[in-house]
Amino acid sequence: MDFLRQIKMDAFADAQKGILNHALALKGRTAKRASLSGDGFDEQAYLATYQGNPFFETFFWVTKLALAYLFEEYDEAAAAARRAEAVTHSLTGTIWPAKLCFYHALTRAALYPKMGEDERREALRQLEAARDRLAVWAENCPENFRHQHLLVAAETARVAGRPVEAVEHYDAAVRAARDGDVPCERALANELVACFWRERGHDRLAAQFLAEARYVYEQWGATAKARDLERRHPGLLGALAGSGAPAALPAEREATLLTTRTGAASLDLFTVLKAAQAISSEIDLERLLAKLMRIVVENAGAQRGHLLLARGGAPLVQASVEEDRVQVLHAVPLAGDPPLCAPIANYVWRTASSVVVADAVADRAYGGDPYVVRNRPRSILCAPVVHQGKLIGALYLENNLAPDAFTPDRIQVMQALSSQAAIAIRNAELFTEVARLRDRLQAENVYLLEEIRSHQGFGEIVGRSPALSRVLAQVEQVAPTDATVLICGETGTGKELVARAIHQMSPRKVRPLVTVNCGAISPGLVESELFGHEKGAFTGAVARKIGRFELAHGGTVFLDEVGELPLDMQVKLLRVLQDGVFERVGGSRAIRVDVRLIAATHRDLEQAVEAGAFRDDLYYRLNVFPIRTPPLRDRKEDIPLLVRHFTLKHARKLGKKIETVPKRALDALTAYSWPGNVRELANVIERSVIITRGTALEIAEWVAQGPAPARRPAGPTLDEVERAHLLATLEKTGWRVSGPHGAARVLGLKPTTLEARMKKLGIRRPKAGPSALT
């Protein structure tokens, strides 16, 4: 600015002062938040001087737009954007139209919830246009525009109701801004991701992204913006601050600064920066841990090392390295026979302080530890890994060749690396969690689309009969609880509607109701459908699949026709009901879920238990709160209401106007016994609406008939004959299966074959007495 004034270009100097005050506002050094006035610059005086000059108005209005947006003064930002749109054409070919396009798009997205329907359509069109415009710039100049394009694409997907696409773009925007070293937009991307997850109830995840945003704003120097985040999100950042981290400066940054100040001369900055860059560039947790351990051992002068991370509040060995061999373990506890000196690791875990042992074999405190006695390590270094003031892990290193191997220089390198490792590990864990939530959103979207396509329910429960009123009273009683419900009743009586009513009246209604028709799934695929599978678990498993129970976490699972489940699956379902834990097919990790179970069946489960076709322990777990849906013949007073409901529904769908139902037709419908219940009635009415030509419903040639007599086989089935023969043979041999006098020898079968047939036919050894068959 001094140079511009010396060469008599005062107008350009004034414009530069307005831009400088954008930075001062972010530091809190202007007249008020989101204002450029202060320190020798006045907004009104500038506008009065340069009004009508599009060149200098562009500088002001675009700068004002960016500042107002960053401080969430969205109405003021929108007004500045409108003024900028009118003048920015004068600076075509410069960065200013792109900056206007970017911040104007973000402002539209922020104001979207407050708009009317017509305004929203126009705003979405403008957002998509800005996204496409930035995409062209990003293709030609990715270092300037790729992160901007991705962020606008994410906000466009968010307001358009495409959360999975939004998550993918947010992730890419954060990485692009980080890789391009664009601090303002890196912080902004993290802030918008935090708002996205908070809207969906994931406060813990939102808090981590918000803390990262605040940290980058601080690092950039935008201290007033960082304070503004704390003011607007006290519930998220306050919780993190309460954990012990400084309110203004995250713990990992403070540790790095202190290390640099105390030993800048001896610290190998090149090594630390090179290692930190290698660590921070990896977001896959398993690859990150392997890379981290190699770098640590190489730069600390160690022969072997271990990384401990918190899992369930306890320290577990998560990764190990010895010479060039790196092993990323699932989890090894410190109890039992750990691969390190457990007292040292436990001390660091309790105190979050570093421990350096010059010669472990000769050390009075640790020389008698069984691990030290057996392995005879010399030098040991264990340093805490701290993130946001909270201990998340520890780095444990050994050198077996000489005492005092860990010099002060190497200890300082370790402190700096552990600080960088804490950030990298937390980021990798967050990206893993984001990927899991993205997969879950994708699975929920796919499932809901399938439900929309396949669901052919009746829309609502219709009727006022005493039998139906009793069922609805039971629904009101059990819905607010988490009790397991077993809905029994004939086919077509609306069992799924009752299940949906229970879910909608429960506290879990904000999460999905996931429906599984057990009778419609191949027995070999039931486990994969319910619990999911890992990639490669069986032929055709080309990718990981999330099961219905995992998908319903926090919500409700409805198992329709639960009586059709195979016996081996009944055992696994019982475990989920008892412990809330299962494993994916082909996986080894236990997955814990919180779901409420509603089951339905048209079968007599008590009779199935007696026949050995259904487990009695599972039946008792399901039968906590039984509800029996009444058949339509027991609620005939509801038939007129149902006829009217289905007539209006199908007439509206077919574009017909049906005003009356003749009394003769209604009497015939009411007199019928309806063996197919409400489903049969719905089908009859739909056919009647199709053939009706006037305004009165025509049932035409339909004639009420009694239910057709059930066809019975001429003789017993093959299974019944086989079962009777096996029972007779077993009784004669005193229920001995194998041996020279066993039933298998008499029948000419292998004992294992006989046992398999007994299991298939539901034959069990009597509990007491030779004839006490179950």
Short mmCIF file of C-alpha atoms in Angstrom, two decimals, residues 258-662:
data_model
loop_
_atom_site.label_atom_id
_atom_site.label_comp_id
_atom_site.label_asym_id
_atom_site.label_seq_id
_atom_site.Cartn_x
_atom_site.Cartn_y
_atom_site.Cartn_z
CA LEU A 258 7.15 -26.43 23.09
CA THR A 259 9.41 -29.11 21.65
CA THR A 260 10.64 -26.72 18.98
CA ARG A 261 11.30 -23.94 21.48
CA THR A 262 13.15 -26.08 23.98
CA GLY A 263 15.52 -27.82 21.60
CA ALA A 264 15.51 -26.24 18.17
CA ALA A 265 19.27 -26.58 17.80
CA SER A 266 19.36 -30.30 18.42
CA LEU A 267 16.11 -31.29 16.76
CA ASP A 268 16.45 -32.78 13.27
CA LEU A 269 13.70 -30.70 11.73
CA PHE A 270 14.18 -32.18 8.29
CA THR A 271 13.66 -35.70 9.62
CA VAL A 272 10.58 -34.71 11.59
CA LEU A 273 9.00 -32.83 8.69
CA LYS A 274 9.72 -35.63 6.25
CA ALA A 275 8.28 -38.22 8.62
CA ALA A 276 5.26 -36.07 9.46
CA GLN A 277 4.50 -35.59 5.77
CA ALA A 278 4.68 -39.35 5.17
CA ILE A 279 2.40 -40.05 8.14
CA SER A 280 -0.20 -37.38 7.41
CA SER A 281 -0.57 -38.45 3.77
CA GLU A 282 -2.04 -41.84 4.77
CA ILE A 283 -5.70 -42.14 5.81
CA ASP A 284 -6.13 -45.93 5.78
CA LEU A 285 -5.64 -46.90 9.43
CA GLU A 286 -3.90 -50.24 8.84
CA ARG A 287 -1.42 -48.82 6.31
CA LEU A 288 -0.89 -45.74 8.51
CA LEU A 289 0.08 -47.87 11.53
CA ALA A 290 2.54 -49.93 9.47
CA LYS A 291 4.14 -46.79 7.98
CA LEU A 292 4.24 -45.07 11.39
CA MET A 293 6.04 -47.95 13.08
CA ARG A 294 8.70 -48.17 10.35
CA ILE A 295 9.36 -44.41 10.55
CA VAL A 296 9.51 -44.37 14.36
CA VAL A 297 11.94 -47.29 14.64
CA GLU A 298 14.13 -45.89 11.86
CA ASN A 299 14.38 -42.40 13.40
CA ALA A 300 14.52 -43.26 17.10
CA GLY A 301 17.40 -45.72 16.97
CA ALA A 302 15.29 -48.68 18.15
CA GLN A 303 15.34 -52.36 17.24
CA ARG A 304 11.75 -53.11 18.02
CA GLY A 305 8.65 -51.13 18.89
CA HIS A 306 4.98 -51.36 19.71
CA LEU A 307 2.05 -48.97 19.36
CA LEU A 308 -0.65 -49.12 22.01
CA LEU A 309 -4.07 -47.65 21.30
CA ALA A 310 -7.15 -47.25 23.49
CA ARG A 311 -9.86 -49.78 22.74
CA GLY A 312 -12.78 -49.81 25.14
CA GLY A 313 -10.81 -47.66 27.59
CA ALA A 314 -7.95 -50.19 27.94
CA PRO A 315 -4.52 -50.15 26.24
CA LEU A 316 -4.04 -52.82 23.58
CA VAL A 317 -1.01 -53.49 21.40
CA GLN A 318 -2.26 -52.54 17.94
CA ALA A 319 0.95 -52.66 15.86
CA SER A 320 4.46 -54.08 16.31
CA VAL A 321 7.76 -53.87 14.42
CA GLU A 322 11.01 -55.77 14.83
CA GLU A 323 13.83 -54.84 12.46
CA ASP A 324 12.02 -54.74 9.07
CA ARG A 325 9.02 -56.90 9.98
CA VAL A 326 5.84 -54.95 10.71
CA GLN A 327 2.72 -56.62 12.04
CA VAL A 328 -0.60 -54.82 12.46
CA LEU A 329 -2.40 -56.90 15.07
CA HIS A 330 -6.10 -57.03 15.82
CA ALA A 331 -5.50 -56.31 19.55
CA VAL A 332 -3.16 -57.79 22.16
CA PRO A 333 -3.95 -56.97 25.83
CA LEU A 334 -1.26 -56.12 28.37
CA ALA A 335 -2.51 -58.82 30.72
CA GLY A 336 -1.07 -62.34 30.52
CA ASP A 337 2.13 -62.50 28.48
CA PRO A 338 2.48 -59.17 26.63
CA PRO A 339 5.29 -58.55 24.10
CA LEU A 340 6.71 -55.65 26.17
CA CYS A 341 7.40 -54.49 29.71
CA ALA A 342 3.83 -54.03 30.95
CA PRO A 343 4.62 -51.92 34.10
CA ILE A 344 6.30 -49.25 31.95
CA ALA A 345 3.39 -49.17 29.48
CA ASN A 346 0.84 -49.06 32.29
CA TYR A 347 2.68 -46.19 34.02
CA VAL A 348 2.72 -44.12 30.82
CA TRP A 349 -0.96 -44.95 30.30
CA ARG A 350 -1.90 -43.76 33.81
CA THR A 351 0.23 -40.60 33.90
CA ALA A 352 0.53 -39.58 30.21
CA SER A 353 4.25 -38.99 30.95
CA SER A 354 7.24 -40.28 29.02
CA VAL A 355 9.50 -42.94 30.53
CA VAL A 356 13.15 -43.46 29.53
CA VAL A 357 15.02 -46.42 31.04
CA ALA A 358 18.79 -46.28 30.46
CA ASP A 359 19.42 -49.97 31.24
CA ALA A 360 16.32 -52.07 31.96
CA VAL A 361 18.26 -55.17 33.05
CA ALA A 362 20.03 -53.23 35.81
CA ASP A 363 17.06 -51.00 36.71
CA ARG A 364 15.78 -51.51 40.27
CA ALA A 365 12.18 -50.71 39.37
CA TYR A 366 11.82 -52.80 36.22
CA GLY A 367 14.75 -55.28 36.25
CA GLY A 368 12.65 -57.97 37.93
CA ASP A 369 9.75 -57.83 35.47
CA PRO A 370 9.24 -61.26 33.81
CA TYR A 371 9.47 -59.75 30.32
CA VAL A 372 12.77 -57.97 31.14
CA VAL A 373 14.20 -61.11 32.75
CA ARG A 374 13.27 -63.23 29.74
CA ASN A 375 14.18 -60.84 26.88
CA ARG A 376 16.90 -58.69 28.57
CA PRO A 377 16.23 -55.38 26.79
CA ARG A 378 18.71 -52.58 27.49
CA SER A 379 17.29 -49.16 26.57
CA ILE A 380 13.52 -48.56 26.72
CA LEU A 381 11.57 -45.47 25.71
CA CYS A 382 7.80 -45.13 26.08
CA ALA A 383 6.07 -41.89 25.06
CA PRO A 384 2.36 -40.95 25.28
CA VAL A 385 0.36 -40.21 22.12
CA VAL A 386 -1.98 -37.33 22.98
CA HIS A 387 -4.78 -35.81 20.87
CA GLN A 388 -6.89 -32.85 22.01
CA GLY A 389 -5.52 -33.23 25.54
CA LYS A 390 -6.66 -36.85 25.73
CA LEU A 391 -4.37 -39.88 25.78
CA ILE A 392 -5.17 -42.09 22.80
CA GLY A 393 -2.10 -44.32 22.77
CA ALA A 394 1.57 -44.85 23.57
CA LEU A 395 4.73 -45.59 21.58
CA TYR A 396 7.00 -48.19 23.19
CA LEU A 397 10.56 -48.69 21.84
CA GLU A 398 13.47 -50.96 22.78
CA ASN A 399 17.17 -51.19 21.98
CA ASN A 400 18.84 -54.44 23.03
CA LEU A 401 22.41 -53.52 22.05
CA ALA A 402 23.45 -50.79 24.43
CA PRO A 403 22.28 -48.74 27.42
CA ASP A 404 21.44 -45.04 27.00
CA ALA A 405 20.58 -45.61 23.32
CA PHE A 406 17.79 -43.03 23.44
CA THR A 407 19.65 -39.73 23.47
CA PRO A 408 17.98 -36.36 24.12
CA ASP A 409 17.95 -35.67 20.37
CA ARG A 410 16.12 -38.89 19.66
CA ILE A 411 13.70 -38.33 22.54
CA GLN A 412 12.80 -34.94 21.04
CA VAL A 413 12.26 -36.56 17.64
CA MET A 414 9.97 -39.08 19.32
CA GLN A 415 7.99 -36.33 21.04
CA ALA A 416 7.47 -34.53 17.75
CA LEU A 417 6.58 -37.72 15.90
CA SER A 418 4.13 -38.85 18.59
CA SER A 419 2.40 -35.47 18.31
CA GLN A 420 2.06 -35.88 14.54
CA ALA A 421 1.07 -39.53 14.96
CA ALA A 422 -1.79 -38.56 17.27
CA ILE A 423 -3.30 -36.29 14.61
CA ALA A 424 -2.77 -38.84 11.83
CA ILE A 425 -4.25 -41.74 13.84
CA ARG A 426 -7.29 -39.71 14.87
CA ASN A 427 -7.84 -38.55 11.28
CA ALA A 428 -7.55 -42.11 9.98
CA GLU A 429 -10.04 -43.31 12.60
CA LEU A 430 -12.41 -40.50 11.63
CA PHE A 431 -12.13 -41.31 7.93
CA THR A 432 -12.80 -44.98 8.76
CA GLU A 433 -15.87 -43.93 10.73
CA VAL A 434 -16.99 -41.61 7.92
CA ALA A 435 -16.60 -44.46 5.43
CA ARG A 436 -18.63 -46.75 7.69
CA LEU A 437 -21.38 -44.15 8.05
CA ARG A 438 -21.29 -43.47 4.31
CA ASP A 439 -21.69 -47.19 3.62
CA ARG A 440 -24.52 -47.28 6.11
CA LEU A 441 -26.25 -44.31 4.46
CA GLN A 442 -25.82 -46.01 1.11
CA ALA A 443 -27.25 -49.26 2.47
CA GLU A 444 -30.18 -47.40 4.06
CA ASN A 445 -30.90 -45.61 0.79
CA VAL A 446 -30.83 -48.88 -1.15
CA TYR A 447 -33.01 -50.59 1.43
CA LEU A 448 -35.56 -47.75 1.51
CA LEU A 449 -35.75 -47.72 -2.29
CA GLU A 450 -36.38 -51.48 -2.21
CA GLU A 451 -39.07 -50.94 0.40
CA ILE A 452 -40.77 -48.28 -1.72
CA ARG A 453 -40.73 -50.57 -4.74
CA SER A 454 -41.83 -53.73 -2.96
CA HIS A 455 -44.07 -52.54 -0.12
CA GLN A 456 -47.74 -53.13 -0.85
CA GLY A 457 -49.22 -52.40 2.55
CA PHE A 458 -52.68 -51.04 3.17
CA GLY A 459 -51.55 -47.53 4.01
CA GLU A 460 -53.07 -47.55 7.52
CA ILE A 461 -54.98 -49.71 9.94
CA VAL A 462 -58.70 -49.23 9.23
CA GLY A 463 -61.49 -50.26 11.57
CA ARG A 464 -63.32 -49.62 14.85
CA SER A 465 -64.37 -53.13 15.89
CA PRO A 466 -63.76 -54.30 19.48
CA ALA A 467 -61.36 -57.00 18.25
CA LEU A 468 -59.20 -54.44 16.41
CA SER A 469 -59.46 -51.92 19.28
CA ARG A 470 -57.97 -54.49 21.65
CA VAL A 471 -55.00 -54.94 19.32
CA LEU A 472 -54.46 -51.17 19.03
CA ALA A 473 -54.62 -50.82 22.82
CA GLN A 474 -51.86 -53.43 23.09
CA VAL A 475 -49.83 -51.51 20.50
CA GLU A 476 -50.12 -48.33 22.61
CA GLN A 477 -48.99 -50.23 25.70
CA VAL A 478 -45.91 -51.88 24.24
CA ALA A 479 -44.72 -49.26 21.71
CA PRO A 480 -42.88 -46.93 24.17
CA THR A 481 -40.86 -49.87 25.54
CA ASP A 482 -38.05 -51.93 24.00
CA ALA A 483 -39.84 -55.23 24.67
CA THR A 484 -39.74 -57.94 22.02
CA VAL A 485 -43.15 -58.39 20.37
CA LEU A 486 -44.50 -61.56 18.74
CA ILE A 487 -47.42 -60.90 16.36
CA CYS A 488 -49.45 -64.00 15.51
CA GLY A 489 -52.37 -64.29 13.16
CA GLU A 490 -53.60 -65.68 9.90
CA THR A 491 -52.15 -64.58 6.58
CA GLY A 492 -53.52 -61.24 5.41
CA THR A 493 -54.58 -59.90 8.83
CA GLY A 494 -52.15 -56.94 8.77
CA LYS A 495 -49.31 -58.17 10.97
CA GLU A 496 -46.80 -55.92 9.19
CA LEU A 497 -49.07 -52.89 9.68
CA VAL A 498 -49.16 -53.60 13.41
CA ALA A 499 -45.35 -53.84 13.43
CA ARG A 500 -45.06 -50.50 11.63
CA ALA A 501 -47.50 -48.90 14.08
CA ILE A 502 -45.40 -50.12 17.03
CA HIS A 503 -42.24 -48.70 15.47
CA GLN A 504 -43.82 -45.34 14.59
CA MET A 505 -45.11 -44.89 18.15
CA SER A 506 -41.77 -45.84 19.73
CA PRO A 507 -38.75 -43.64 20.56
CA ARG A 508 -36.88 -45.49 17.79
CA LYS A 509 -39.01 -44.01 15.00
CA VAL A 510 -36.17 -41.69 13.93
CA ARG A 511 -34.18 -44.77 12.89
CA PRO A 512 -35.30 -47.27 10.22
CA LEU A 513 -37.74 -50.16 10.54
CA VAL A 514 -35.96 -52.93 8.63
CA THR A 515 -38.25 -55.71 7.40
CA VAL A 516 -37.05 -59.24 6.64
CA ASN A 517 -39.38 -61.88 5.18
CA CYS A 518 -37.76 -65.05 6.52
CA GLY A 519 -39.87 -67.28 4.29
CA ALA A 520 -38.77 -65.54 1.09
CA ILE A 521 -35.01 -65.99 1.61
CA SER A 522 -33.10 -69.08 0.52
CA PRO A 523 -31.93 -71.03 3.63
CA GLY A 524 -28.32 -70.73 2.50
CA LEU A 525 -28.53 -66.92 2.35
CA VAL A 526 -30.45 -66.21 5.56
CA GLU A 527 -27.33 -65.61 7.68
CA SER A 528 -25.79 -63.27 5.09
CA GLU A 529 -29.06 -61.34 4.78
CA LEU A 530 -29.48 -60.91 8.53
CA PHE A 531 -25.88 -60.36 9.61
CA GLY A 532 -24.01 -59.41 6.39
CA HIS A 533 -20.81 -60.88 5.02
CA GLU A 534 -17.20 -59.93 4.37
CA LYS A 535 -15.66 -59.76 0.92
CA GLY A 536 -14.65 -63.27 -0.20
CA ALA A 537 -16.66 -65.03 2.51
CA PHE A 538 -18.19 -67.32 -0.14
CA THR A 539 -18.49 -67.59 -3.90
CA GLY A 540 -20.21 -64.45 -5.17
CA ALA A 541 -19.28 -62.29 -2.15
CA VAL A 542 -17.43 -59.70 -4.24
CA ALA A 543 -17.79 -56.91 -1.66
CA ARG A 544 -18.62 -56.44 1.99
CA LYS A 545 -22.36 -56.38 2.68
CA ILE A 546 -24.02 -54.82 5.70
CA GLY A 547 -26.71 -57.08 7.16
CA ARG A 548 -30.20 -56.10 8.20
CA PHE A 549 -29.39 -56.11 11.93
CA GLU A 550 -26.41 -53.77 11.47
CA LEU A 551 -28.51 -51.56 9.20
CA ALA A 552 -31.20 -51.28 11.87
CA HIS A 553 -28.80 -50.16 14.65
CA GLY A 554 -30.81 -47.84 16.89
CA GLY A 555 -34.05 -48.86 15.18
CA THR A 556 -36.27 -51.91 14.79
CA VAL A 557 -35.97 -55.23 12.96
CA PHE A 558 -39.23 -56.87 11.84
CA LEU A 559 -38.85 -60.60 11.14
CA ASP A 560 -41.91 -61.64 9.17
CA GLU A 561 -42.69 -65.37 9.09
CA VAL A 562 -40.08 -66.05 11.77
CA GLY A 563 -41.32 -69.63 12.00
CA GLU A 564 -39.64 -70.36 8.65
CA LEU A 565 -36.11 -69.78 10.01
CA PRO A 566 -33.83 -72.86 9.84
CA LEU A 567 -32.85 -74.37 13.20
CA ASP A 568 -29.17 -73.36 12.90
CA MET A 569 -30.18 -69.74 12.30
CA GLN A 570 -32.48 -69.83 15.31
CA VAL A 571 -29.42 -70.42 17.51
CA LYS A 572 -27.63 -67.36 16.07
CA LEU A 573 -30.75 -65.20 16.37
CA LEU A 574 -31.04 -66.23 20.02
CA ARG A 575 -27.49 -65.00 20.65
CA VAL A 576 -28.29 -61.60 19.13
CA LEU A 577 -31.41 -61.32 21.30
CA GLN A 578 -29.48 -62.24 24.45
CA ASP A 579 -26.20 -60.35 23.93
CA GLY A 580 -26.81 -57.92 21.06
CA VAL A 581 -23.66 -59.29 19.37
CA PHE A 582 -23.08 -61.08 16.05
CA GLU A 583 -20.36 -61.62 13.44
CA ARG A 584 -20.58 -61.14 9.70
CA VAL A 585 -20.26 -64.28 7.58
CA GLY A 586 -16.54 -64.74 6.98
CA GLY A 587 -15.62 -62.18 9.66
CA SER A 588 -14.02 -62.55 13.07
CA ARG A 589 -14.92 -59.22 14.66
CA ALA A 590 -17.86 -59.13 17.04
CA ILE A 591 -20.33 -56.39 16.11
CA ARG A 592 -22.59 -54.99 18.81
CA VAL A 593 -25.99 -53.59 17.82
CA ASP A 594 -28.88 -51.96 19.63
CA VAL A 595 -32.09 -53.09 17.94
CA ARG A 596 -35.64 -53.83 18.96
CA LEU A 597 -37.08 -57.05 17.55
CA ILE A 598 -40.64 -57.54 16.35
CA ALA A 599 -41.47 -60.97 14.94
CA ALA A 600 -44.58 -62.23 13.16
CA THR A 601 -45.85 -65.62 12.06
CA HIS A 602 -49.01 -67.33 10.87
CA ARG A 603 -47.79 -70.68 12.23
CA ASP A 604 -48.60 -72.16 15.64
CA LEU A 605 -45.15 -71.85 17.22
CA GLU A 606 -46.12 -73.83 20.32
CA GLN A 607 -47.00 -76.77 18.10
CA ALA A 608 -43.74 -76.26 16.14
CA VAL A 609 -41.80 -76.39 19.42
CA GLU A 610 -43.48 -79.67 20.37
CA ALA A 611 -42.62 -81.11 16.94
CA GLY A 612 -38.97 -80.06 17.29
CA ALA A 613 -39.15 -77.65 14.34
CA PHE A 614 -38.70 -74.51 16.47
CA ARG A 615 -36.42 -73.98 19.46
CA ASP A 616 -38.27 -73.58 22.73
CA ASP A 617 -35.66 -71.14 24.18
CA LEU A 618 -36.05 -68.85 21.14
CA TYR A 619 -39.83 -69.06 21.36
CA TYR A 620 -39.77 -67.89 24.99
CA ARG A 621 -37.43 -65.00 24.07
CA LEU A 622 -39.78 -63.90 21.27
CA ASN A 623 -43.01 -64.34 23.20
CA VAL A 624 -42.38 -61.48 25.66
CA PHE A 625 -45.41 -59.49 24.51
CA PRO A 626 -47.71 -61.51 22.23
CA ILE A 627 -50.27 -59.77 20.01
CA ARG A 628 -52.80 -61.76 17.98
CA THR A 629 -54.29 -60.02 14.95
CA PRO A 630 -57.96 -60.95 14.50
CA PRO A 631 -59.15 -62.54 11.23
CA LEU A 632 -61.59 -60.49 9.17
CA ARG A 633 -64.47 -62.89 9.97
CA ASP A 634 -64.15 -61.81 13.64
CA ARG A 635 -64.40 -58.10 12.81
CA LYS A 636 -67.12 -57.97 10.16
CA GLU A 637 -68.29 -54.57 11.37
CA ASP A 638 -65.05 -53.20 9.87
CA ILE A 639 -65.81 -54.52 6.37
CA PRO A 640 -67.86 -51.44 5.23
CA LEU A 641 -65.01 -49.15 6.35
CA LEU A 642 -62.44 -51.30 4.59
CA VAL A 643 -64.53 -51.44 1.40
CA ARG A 644 -64.79 -47.65 1.35
CA HIS A 645 -61.04 -47.27 2.06
CA PHE A 646 -59.93 -49.62 -0.72
CA THR A 647 -62.51 -48.27 -3.19
CA LEU A 648 -61.26 -44.69 -2.74
CA LYS A 649 -57.63 -45.80 -2.87
CA HIS A 650 -57.88 -47.76 -6.11
CA ALA A 651 -60.31 -45.32 -7.75
CA ARG A 652 -57.88 -42.48 -7.13
CA LYS A 653 -55.04 -44.54 -8.57
CA LEU A 654 -57.05 -45.43 -11.71
CA GLY A 655 -58.52 -41.95 -12.17
CA LYS A 656 -62.14 -43.06 -11.62
CA LYS A 657 -64.92 -41.42 -9.64
CA ILE A 658 -66.86 -44.00 -7.60
CA GLU A 659 -69.36 -42.44 -5.22
CA THR A 660 -71.48 -45.32 -3.90
CA VAL A 661 -71.34 -48.99 -2.98
CA PRO A 662 -74.72 -50.69 -3.59
#
